[in-house]
Short mmCIF file of C-alpha atoms in Angstrom, two decimals:
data_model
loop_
_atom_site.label_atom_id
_atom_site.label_comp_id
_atom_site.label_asym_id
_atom_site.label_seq_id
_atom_site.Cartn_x
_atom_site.Cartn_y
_atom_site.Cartn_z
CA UNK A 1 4.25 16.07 8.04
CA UNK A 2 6.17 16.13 11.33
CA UNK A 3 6.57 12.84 13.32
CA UNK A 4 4.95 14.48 16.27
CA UNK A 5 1.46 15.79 14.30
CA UNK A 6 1.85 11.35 12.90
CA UNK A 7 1.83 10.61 16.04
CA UNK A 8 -0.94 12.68 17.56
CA UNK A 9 -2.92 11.42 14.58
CA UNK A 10 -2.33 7.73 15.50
CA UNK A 11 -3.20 7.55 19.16
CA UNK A 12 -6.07 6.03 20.42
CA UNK A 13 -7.84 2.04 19.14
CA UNK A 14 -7.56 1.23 16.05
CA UNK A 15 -9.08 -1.82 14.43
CA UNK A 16 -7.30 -3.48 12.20
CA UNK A 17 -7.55 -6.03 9.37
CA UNK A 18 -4.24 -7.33 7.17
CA UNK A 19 -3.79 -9.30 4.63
CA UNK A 20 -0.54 -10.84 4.57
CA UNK A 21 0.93 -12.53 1.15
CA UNK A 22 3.52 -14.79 0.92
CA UNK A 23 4.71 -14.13 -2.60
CA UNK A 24 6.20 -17.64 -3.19
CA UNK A 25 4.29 -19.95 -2.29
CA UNK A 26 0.99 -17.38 -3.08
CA UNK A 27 -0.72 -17.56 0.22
CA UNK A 28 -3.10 -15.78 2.22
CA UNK A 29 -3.48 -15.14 5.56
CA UNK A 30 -6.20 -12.91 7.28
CA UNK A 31 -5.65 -11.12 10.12
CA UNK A 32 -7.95 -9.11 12.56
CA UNK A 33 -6.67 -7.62 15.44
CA UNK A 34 -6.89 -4.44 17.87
CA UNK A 35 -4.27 -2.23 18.39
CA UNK A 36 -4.20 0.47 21.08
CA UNK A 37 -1.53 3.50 20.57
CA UNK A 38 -0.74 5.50 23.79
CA UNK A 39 1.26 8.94 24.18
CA UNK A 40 4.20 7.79 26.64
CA UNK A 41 5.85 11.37 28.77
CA UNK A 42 9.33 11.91 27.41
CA UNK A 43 10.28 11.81 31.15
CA UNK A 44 9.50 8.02 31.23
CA UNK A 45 11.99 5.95 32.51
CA UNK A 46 11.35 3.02 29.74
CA UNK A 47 12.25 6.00 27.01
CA UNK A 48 14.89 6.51 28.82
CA UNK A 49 16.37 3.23 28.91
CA UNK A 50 15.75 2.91 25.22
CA UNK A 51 17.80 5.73 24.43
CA UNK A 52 20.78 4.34 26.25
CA UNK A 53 20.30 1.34 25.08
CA UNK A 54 20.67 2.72 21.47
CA UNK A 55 23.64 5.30 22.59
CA UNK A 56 20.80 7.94 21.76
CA UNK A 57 20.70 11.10 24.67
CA UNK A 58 16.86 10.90 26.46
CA UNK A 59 16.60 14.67 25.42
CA UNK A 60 15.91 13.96 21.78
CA UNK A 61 13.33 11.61 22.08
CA UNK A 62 10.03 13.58 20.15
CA UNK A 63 6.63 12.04 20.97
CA UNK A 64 7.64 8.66 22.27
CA UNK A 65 4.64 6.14 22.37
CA UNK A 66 3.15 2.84 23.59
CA UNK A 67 1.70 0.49 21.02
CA UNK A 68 -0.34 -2.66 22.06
CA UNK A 69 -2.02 -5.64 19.98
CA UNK A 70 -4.22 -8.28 19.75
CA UNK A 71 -5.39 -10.41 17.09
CA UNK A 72 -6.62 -13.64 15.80
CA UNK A 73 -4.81 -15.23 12.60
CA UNK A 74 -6.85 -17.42 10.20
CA UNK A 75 -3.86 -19.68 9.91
CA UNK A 76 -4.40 -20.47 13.54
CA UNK A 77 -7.52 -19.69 15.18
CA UNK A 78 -6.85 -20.98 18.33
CA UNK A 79 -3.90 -18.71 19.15
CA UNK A 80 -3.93 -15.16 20.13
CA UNK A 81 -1.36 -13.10 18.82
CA UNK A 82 -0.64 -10.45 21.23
CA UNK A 83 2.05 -7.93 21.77
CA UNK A 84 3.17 -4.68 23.15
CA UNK A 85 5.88 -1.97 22.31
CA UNK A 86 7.47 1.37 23.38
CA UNK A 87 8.56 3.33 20.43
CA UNK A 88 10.64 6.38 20.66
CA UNK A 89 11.18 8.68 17.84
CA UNK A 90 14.63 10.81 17.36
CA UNK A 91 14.27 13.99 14.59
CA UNK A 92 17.77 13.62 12.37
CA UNK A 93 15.98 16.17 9.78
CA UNK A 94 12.94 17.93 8.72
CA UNK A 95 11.67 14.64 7.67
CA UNK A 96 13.88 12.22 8.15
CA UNK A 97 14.52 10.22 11.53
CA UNK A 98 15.22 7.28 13.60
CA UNK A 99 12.43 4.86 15.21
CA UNK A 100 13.48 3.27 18.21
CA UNK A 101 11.65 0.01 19.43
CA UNK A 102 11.95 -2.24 22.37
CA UNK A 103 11.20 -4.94 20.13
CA UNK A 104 10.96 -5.09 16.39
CA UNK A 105 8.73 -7.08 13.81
CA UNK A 106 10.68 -9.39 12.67
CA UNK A 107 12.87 -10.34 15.41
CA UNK A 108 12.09 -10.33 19.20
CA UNK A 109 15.07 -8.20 19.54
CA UNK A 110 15.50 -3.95 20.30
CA UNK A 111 15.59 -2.33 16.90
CA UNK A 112 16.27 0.57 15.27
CA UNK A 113 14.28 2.29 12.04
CA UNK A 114 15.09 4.62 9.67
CA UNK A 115 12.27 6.92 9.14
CA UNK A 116 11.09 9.87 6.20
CA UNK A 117 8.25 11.24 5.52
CA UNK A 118 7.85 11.81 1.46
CA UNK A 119 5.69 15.03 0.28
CA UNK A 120 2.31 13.33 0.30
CA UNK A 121 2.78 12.77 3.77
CA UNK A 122 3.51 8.64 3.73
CA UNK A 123 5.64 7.59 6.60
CA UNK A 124 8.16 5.36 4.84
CA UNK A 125 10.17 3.43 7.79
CA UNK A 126 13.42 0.56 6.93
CA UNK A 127 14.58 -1.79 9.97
CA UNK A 128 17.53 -3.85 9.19
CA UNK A 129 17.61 -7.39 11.09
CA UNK A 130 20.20 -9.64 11.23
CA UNK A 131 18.89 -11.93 8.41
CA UNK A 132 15.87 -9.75 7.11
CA UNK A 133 15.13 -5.86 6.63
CA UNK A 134 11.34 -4.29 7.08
CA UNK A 135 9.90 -1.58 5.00
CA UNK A 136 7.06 -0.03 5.82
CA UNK A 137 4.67 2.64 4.37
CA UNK A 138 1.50 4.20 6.57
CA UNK A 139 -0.66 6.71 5.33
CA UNK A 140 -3.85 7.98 6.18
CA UNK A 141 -7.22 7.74 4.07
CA UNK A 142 -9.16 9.83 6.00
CA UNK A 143 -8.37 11.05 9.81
CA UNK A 144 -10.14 7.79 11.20
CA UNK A 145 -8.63 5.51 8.57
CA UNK A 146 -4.93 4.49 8.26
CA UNK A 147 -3.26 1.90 5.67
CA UNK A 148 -0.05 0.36 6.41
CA UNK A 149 1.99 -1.51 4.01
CA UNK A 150 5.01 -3.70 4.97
CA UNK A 151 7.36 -5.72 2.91
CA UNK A 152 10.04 -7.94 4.34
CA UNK A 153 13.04 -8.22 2.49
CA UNK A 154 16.13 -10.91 2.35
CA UNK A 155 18.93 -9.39 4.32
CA UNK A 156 20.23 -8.41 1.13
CA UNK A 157 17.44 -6.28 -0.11
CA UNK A 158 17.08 -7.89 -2.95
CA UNK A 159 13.94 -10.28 -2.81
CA UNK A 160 10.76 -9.59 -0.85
CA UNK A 161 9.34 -12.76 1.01
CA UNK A 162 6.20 -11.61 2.24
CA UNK A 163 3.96 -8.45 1.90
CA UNK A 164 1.43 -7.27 3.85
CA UNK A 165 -1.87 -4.77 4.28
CA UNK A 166 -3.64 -3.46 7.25
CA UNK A 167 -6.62 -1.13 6.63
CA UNK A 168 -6.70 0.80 10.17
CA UNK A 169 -10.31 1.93 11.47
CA UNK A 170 -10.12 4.38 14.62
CA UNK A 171 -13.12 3.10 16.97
CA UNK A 172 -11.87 5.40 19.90
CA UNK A 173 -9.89 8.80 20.18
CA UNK A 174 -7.09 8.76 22.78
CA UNK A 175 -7.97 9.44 26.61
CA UNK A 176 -7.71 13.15 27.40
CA UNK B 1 10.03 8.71 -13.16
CA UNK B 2 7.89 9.19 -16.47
CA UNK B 3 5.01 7.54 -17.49
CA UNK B 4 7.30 6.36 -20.60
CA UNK B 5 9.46 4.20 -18.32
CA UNK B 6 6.93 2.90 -15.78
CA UNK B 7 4.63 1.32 -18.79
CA UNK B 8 7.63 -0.36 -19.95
CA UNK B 9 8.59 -1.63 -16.38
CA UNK B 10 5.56 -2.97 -16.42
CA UNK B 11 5.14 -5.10 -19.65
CA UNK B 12 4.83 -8.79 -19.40
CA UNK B 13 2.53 -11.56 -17.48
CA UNK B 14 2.16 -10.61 -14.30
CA UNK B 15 0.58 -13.05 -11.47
CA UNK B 16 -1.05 -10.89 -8.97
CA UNK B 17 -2.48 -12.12 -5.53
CA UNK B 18 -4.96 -9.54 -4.50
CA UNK B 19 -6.54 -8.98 -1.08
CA UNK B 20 -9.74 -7.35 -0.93
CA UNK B 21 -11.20 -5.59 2.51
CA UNK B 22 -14.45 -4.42 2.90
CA UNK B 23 -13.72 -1.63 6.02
CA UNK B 24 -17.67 -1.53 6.94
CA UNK B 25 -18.31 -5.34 7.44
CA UNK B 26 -14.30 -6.23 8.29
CA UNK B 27 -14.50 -8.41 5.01
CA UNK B 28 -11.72 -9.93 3.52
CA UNK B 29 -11.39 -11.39 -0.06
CA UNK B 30 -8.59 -13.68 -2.08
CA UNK B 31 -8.42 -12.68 -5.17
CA UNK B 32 -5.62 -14.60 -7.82
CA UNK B 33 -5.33 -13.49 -11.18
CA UNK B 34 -3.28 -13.34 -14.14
CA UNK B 35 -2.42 -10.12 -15.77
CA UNK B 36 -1.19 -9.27 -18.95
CA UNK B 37 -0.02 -5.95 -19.96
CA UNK B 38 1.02 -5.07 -23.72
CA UNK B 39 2.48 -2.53 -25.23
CA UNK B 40 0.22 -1.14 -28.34
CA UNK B 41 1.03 1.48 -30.98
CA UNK B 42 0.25 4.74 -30.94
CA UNK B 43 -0.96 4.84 -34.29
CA UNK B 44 -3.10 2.04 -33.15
CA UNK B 45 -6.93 2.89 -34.32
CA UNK B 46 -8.54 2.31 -30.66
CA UNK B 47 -5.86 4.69 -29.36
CA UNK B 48 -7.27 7.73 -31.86
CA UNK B 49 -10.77 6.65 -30.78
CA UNK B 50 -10.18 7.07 -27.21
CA UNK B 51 -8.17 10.44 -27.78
CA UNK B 52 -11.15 11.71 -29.58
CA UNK B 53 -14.42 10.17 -27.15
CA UNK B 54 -12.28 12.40 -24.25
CA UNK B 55 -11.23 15.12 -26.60
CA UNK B 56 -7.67 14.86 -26.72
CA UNK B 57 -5.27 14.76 -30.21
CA UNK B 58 -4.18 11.64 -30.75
CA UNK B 59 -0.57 13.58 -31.43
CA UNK B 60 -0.76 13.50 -27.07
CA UNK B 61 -0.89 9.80 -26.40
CA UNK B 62 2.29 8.23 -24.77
CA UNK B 63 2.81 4.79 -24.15
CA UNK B 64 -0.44 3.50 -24.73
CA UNK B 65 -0.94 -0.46 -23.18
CA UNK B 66 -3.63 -2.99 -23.43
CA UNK B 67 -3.69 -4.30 -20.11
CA UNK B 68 -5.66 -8.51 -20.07
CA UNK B 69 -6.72 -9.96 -16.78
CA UNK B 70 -8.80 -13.36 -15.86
CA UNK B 71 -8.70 -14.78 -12.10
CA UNK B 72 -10.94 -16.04 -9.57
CA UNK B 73 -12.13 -15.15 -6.49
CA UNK B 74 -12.63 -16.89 -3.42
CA UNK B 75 -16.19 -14.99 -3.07
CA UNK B 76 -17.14 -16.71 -6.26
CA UNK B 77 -14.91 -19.66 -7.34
CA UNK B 78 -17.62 -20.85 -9.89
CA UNK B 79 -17.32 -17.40 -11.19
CA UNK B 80 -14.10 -16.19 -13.49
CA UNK B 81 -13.50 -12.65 -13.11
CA UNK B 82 -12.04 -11.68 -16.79
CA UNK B 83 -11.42 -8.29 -18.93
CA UNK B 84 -9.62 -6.21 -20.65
CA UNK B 85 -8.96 -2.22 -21.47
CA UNK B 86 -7.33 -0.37 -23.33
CA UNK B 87 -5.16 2.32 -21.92
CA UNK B 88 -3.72 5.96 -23.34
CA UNK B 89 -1.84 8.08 -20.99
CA UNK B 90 -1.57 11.86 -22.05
CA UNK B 91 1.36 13.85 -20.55
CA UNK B 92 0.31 16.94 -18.90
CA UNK B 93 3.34 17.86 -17.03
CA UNK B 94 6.69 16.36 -15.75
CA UNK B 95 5.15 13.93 -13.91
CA UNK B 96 1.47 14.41 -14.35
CA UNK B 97 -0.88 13.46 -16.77
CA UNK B 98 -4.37 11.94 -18.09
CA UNK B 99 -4.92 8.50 -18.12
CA UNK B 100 -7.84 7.46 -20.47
CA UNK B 101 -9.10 3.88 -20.31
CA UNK B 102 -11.87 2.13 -22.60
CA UNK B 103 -13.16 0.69 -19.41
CA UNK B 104 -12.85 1.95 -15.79
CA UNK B 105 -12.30 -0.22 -12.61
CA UNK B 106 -15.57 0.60 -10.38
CA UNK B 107 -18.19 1.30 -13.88
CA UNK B 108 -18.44 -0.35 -17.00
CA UNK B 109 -17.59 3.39 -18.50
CA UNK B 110 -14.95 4.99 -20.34
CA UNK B 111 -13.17 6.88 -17.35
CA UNK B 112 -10.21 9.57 -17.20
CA UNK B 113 -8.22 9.37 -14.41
CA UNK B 114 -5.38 11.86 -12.78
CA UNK B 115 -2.26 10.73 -12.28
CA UNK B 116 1.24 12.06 -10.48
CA UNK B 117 4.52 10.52 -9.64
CA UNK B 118 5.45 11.35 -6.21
CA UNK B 119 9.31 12.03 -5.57
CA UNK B 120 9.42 7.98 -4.46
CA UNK B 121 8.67 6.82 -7.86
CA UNK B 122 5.13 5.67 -6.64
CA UNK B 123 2.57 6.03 -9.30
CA UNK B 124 -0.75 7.55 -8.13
CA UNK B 125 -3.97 7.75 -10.15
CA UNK B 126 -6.93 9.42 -9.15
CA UNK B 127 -10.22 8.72 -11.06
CA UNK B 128 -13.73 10.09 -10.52
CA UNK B 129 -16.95 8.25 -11.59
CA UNK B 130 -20.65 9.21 -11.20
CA UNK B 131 -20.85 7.64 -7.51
CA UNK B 132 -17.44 6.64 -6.42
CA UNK B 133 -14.04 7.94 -6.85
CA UNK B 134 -11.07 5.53 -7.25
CA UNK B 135 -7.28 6.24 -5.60
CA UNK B 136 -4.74 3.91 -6.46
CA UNK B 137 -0.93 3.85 -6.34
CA UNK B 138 1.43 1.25 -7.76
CA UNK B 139 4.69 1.23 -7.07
CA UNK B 140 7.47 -1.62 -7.31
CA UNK B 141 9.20 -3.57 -4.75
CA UNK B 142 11.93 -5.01 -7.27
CA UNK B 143 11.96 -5.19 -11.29
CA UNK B 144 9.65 -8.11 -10.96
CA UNK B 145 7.53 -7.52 -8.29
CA UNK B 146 4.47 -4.66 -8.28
CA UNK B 147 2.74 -3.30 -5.72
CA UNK B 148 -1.12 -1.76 -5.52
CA UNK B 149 -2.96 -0.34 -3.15
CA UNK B 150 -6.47 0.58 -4.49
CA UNK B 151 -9.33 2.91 -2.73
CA UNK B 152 -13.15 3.37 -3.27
CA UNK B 153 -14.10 6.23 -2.01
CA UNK B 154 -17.54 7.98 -1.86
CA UNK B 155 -18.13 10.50 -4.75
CA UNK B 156 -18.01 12.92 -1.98
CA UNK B 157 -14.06 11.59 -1.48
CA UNK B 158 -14.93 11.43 2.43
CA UNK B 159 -15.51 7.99 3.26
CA UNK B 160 -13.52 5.07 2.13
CA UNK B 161 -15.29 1.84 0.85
CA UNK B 162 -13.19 -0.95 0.52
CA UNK B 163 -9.57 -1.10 -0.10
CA UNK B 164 -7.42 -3.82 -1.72
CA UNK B 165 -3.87 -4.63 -1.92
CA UNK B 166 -1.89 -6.86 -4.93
CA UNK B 167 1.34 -8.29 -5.15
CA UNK B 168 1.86 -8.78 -8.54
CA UNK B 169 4.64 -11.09 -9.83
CA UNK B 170 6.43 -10.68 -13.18
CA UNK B 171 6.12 -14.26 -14.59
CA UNK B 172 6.88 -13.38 -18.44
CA UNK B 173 8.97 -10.43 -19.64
CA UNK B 174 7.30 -8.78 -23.01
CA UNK B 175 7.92 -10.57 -26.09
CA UNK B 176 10.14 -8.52 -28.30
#
């Protein structure tokens, strides 16, 4: 699997329910949302920016795209969570690379991913924070059907506070 | 990994907070349960059985567990979901095999399932039934702390059913 054919695959709406645990205290929460994933041209002044912001040259950025969301929370139904990303992919390897976002997960902050692909295909991506590191597995089920699992770990590594899973349903291709 | 080592990683009481989604109707479901996996002897007289019902020498059999589970549902809270199976894994290759069980996850059946360990470590068990195949992969986030993502797929292994994730919880290590 190349970054660029896991990106093609991802574009277009996606509808999305996650279950998120928190492993202490053994809660639930239930999340529906819709997420929208856009090609964004390599010659876009926002990839750009996040390549210089990273000390990264705008000439290795592969496949850069826009991701947007919306949701509703069962923990509070009253607020929409809502949210918006560029993400810009630089190849280190065959399948291995870095994930650049203008804002990460976890923090409201620019961050930067480590990414592999393992032999099944499963994009495996790690974002350290300041005071917490992501991991995160997608895969497809079938080519309308993604699953994403993300853990997020003490700083350390060591203990995970919260997991979560999205099953991802395409209800719309991309725009040609 | 071998199948050796992951059975005994996973002895003990395990606490597992399952989330199941139904992808058709965008249904979510709580499930918390209590799971208790033992190791049992090869010699063991339900282990020869099972060799024998699937055609296997008992001689094969590696690491057989009896794995114990009772929980409840939030579909159902009247309801206790509770059972038990015994389980016989037979080595096929360096890190492939059979996995016999008395009872399979979908049907009340004796099933065989597939399984591989990808490069990552991640378990993966494939298991075909009349009307529904099963795909799950376990995999662990720390000694204590499991992972599962499980799949229902048509029979046809097109469509996806429903899909659930646990985080299971190592609350008790074997007693020795």
């Amino acid at each position: 699997m190349s970054i660029k054919t896991f990106v093609e695959q991802s574009l277009g709406c996606w509808r999305s329910q996650r279950s998120g645990h928190n492993l202490a205290f053994q809660h639930f929460e239930e999340v529906r949302s819709t997420i929208q994933i856009t090609a964004v041209s390599p010659d876009d002044a926002g990839v750009a920016a996040l390549c210089q912001t990273h000390g990264f040259e705008p000439e290795l950025a592969i496949a850069p795209f826009h991701m947007a969301w919306e949701g509703e929370s069962d923990w509070d139904e009253d607020e929409k969570i809502a949210g918006s990303c560029l993400l810009v992919p630089i190849v280190t390897g065959a399948s291995t690379g870095k994930l650049l976002r203008s804002q990460g997960y976890a923090e409201t902050i620019p961050a930067v991913g480590e990414y592999h692909f393992t032999e099944e295909g499963m994009f495996v991506l790690l974002t350290r924070y300041d005071r917490a590191a992501a991991e995160e597995r997608i895969w497809f089920g079938t080519d309308n059907l993604r699953f994403r699992v993300s853990l997020i770990r003490t700083s350390d590594g060591q203990g995970v506070v919260t997991a979560s899973f999205a099953s991802e349903i395409r209800t719309e291709m991309p725009a040609k």
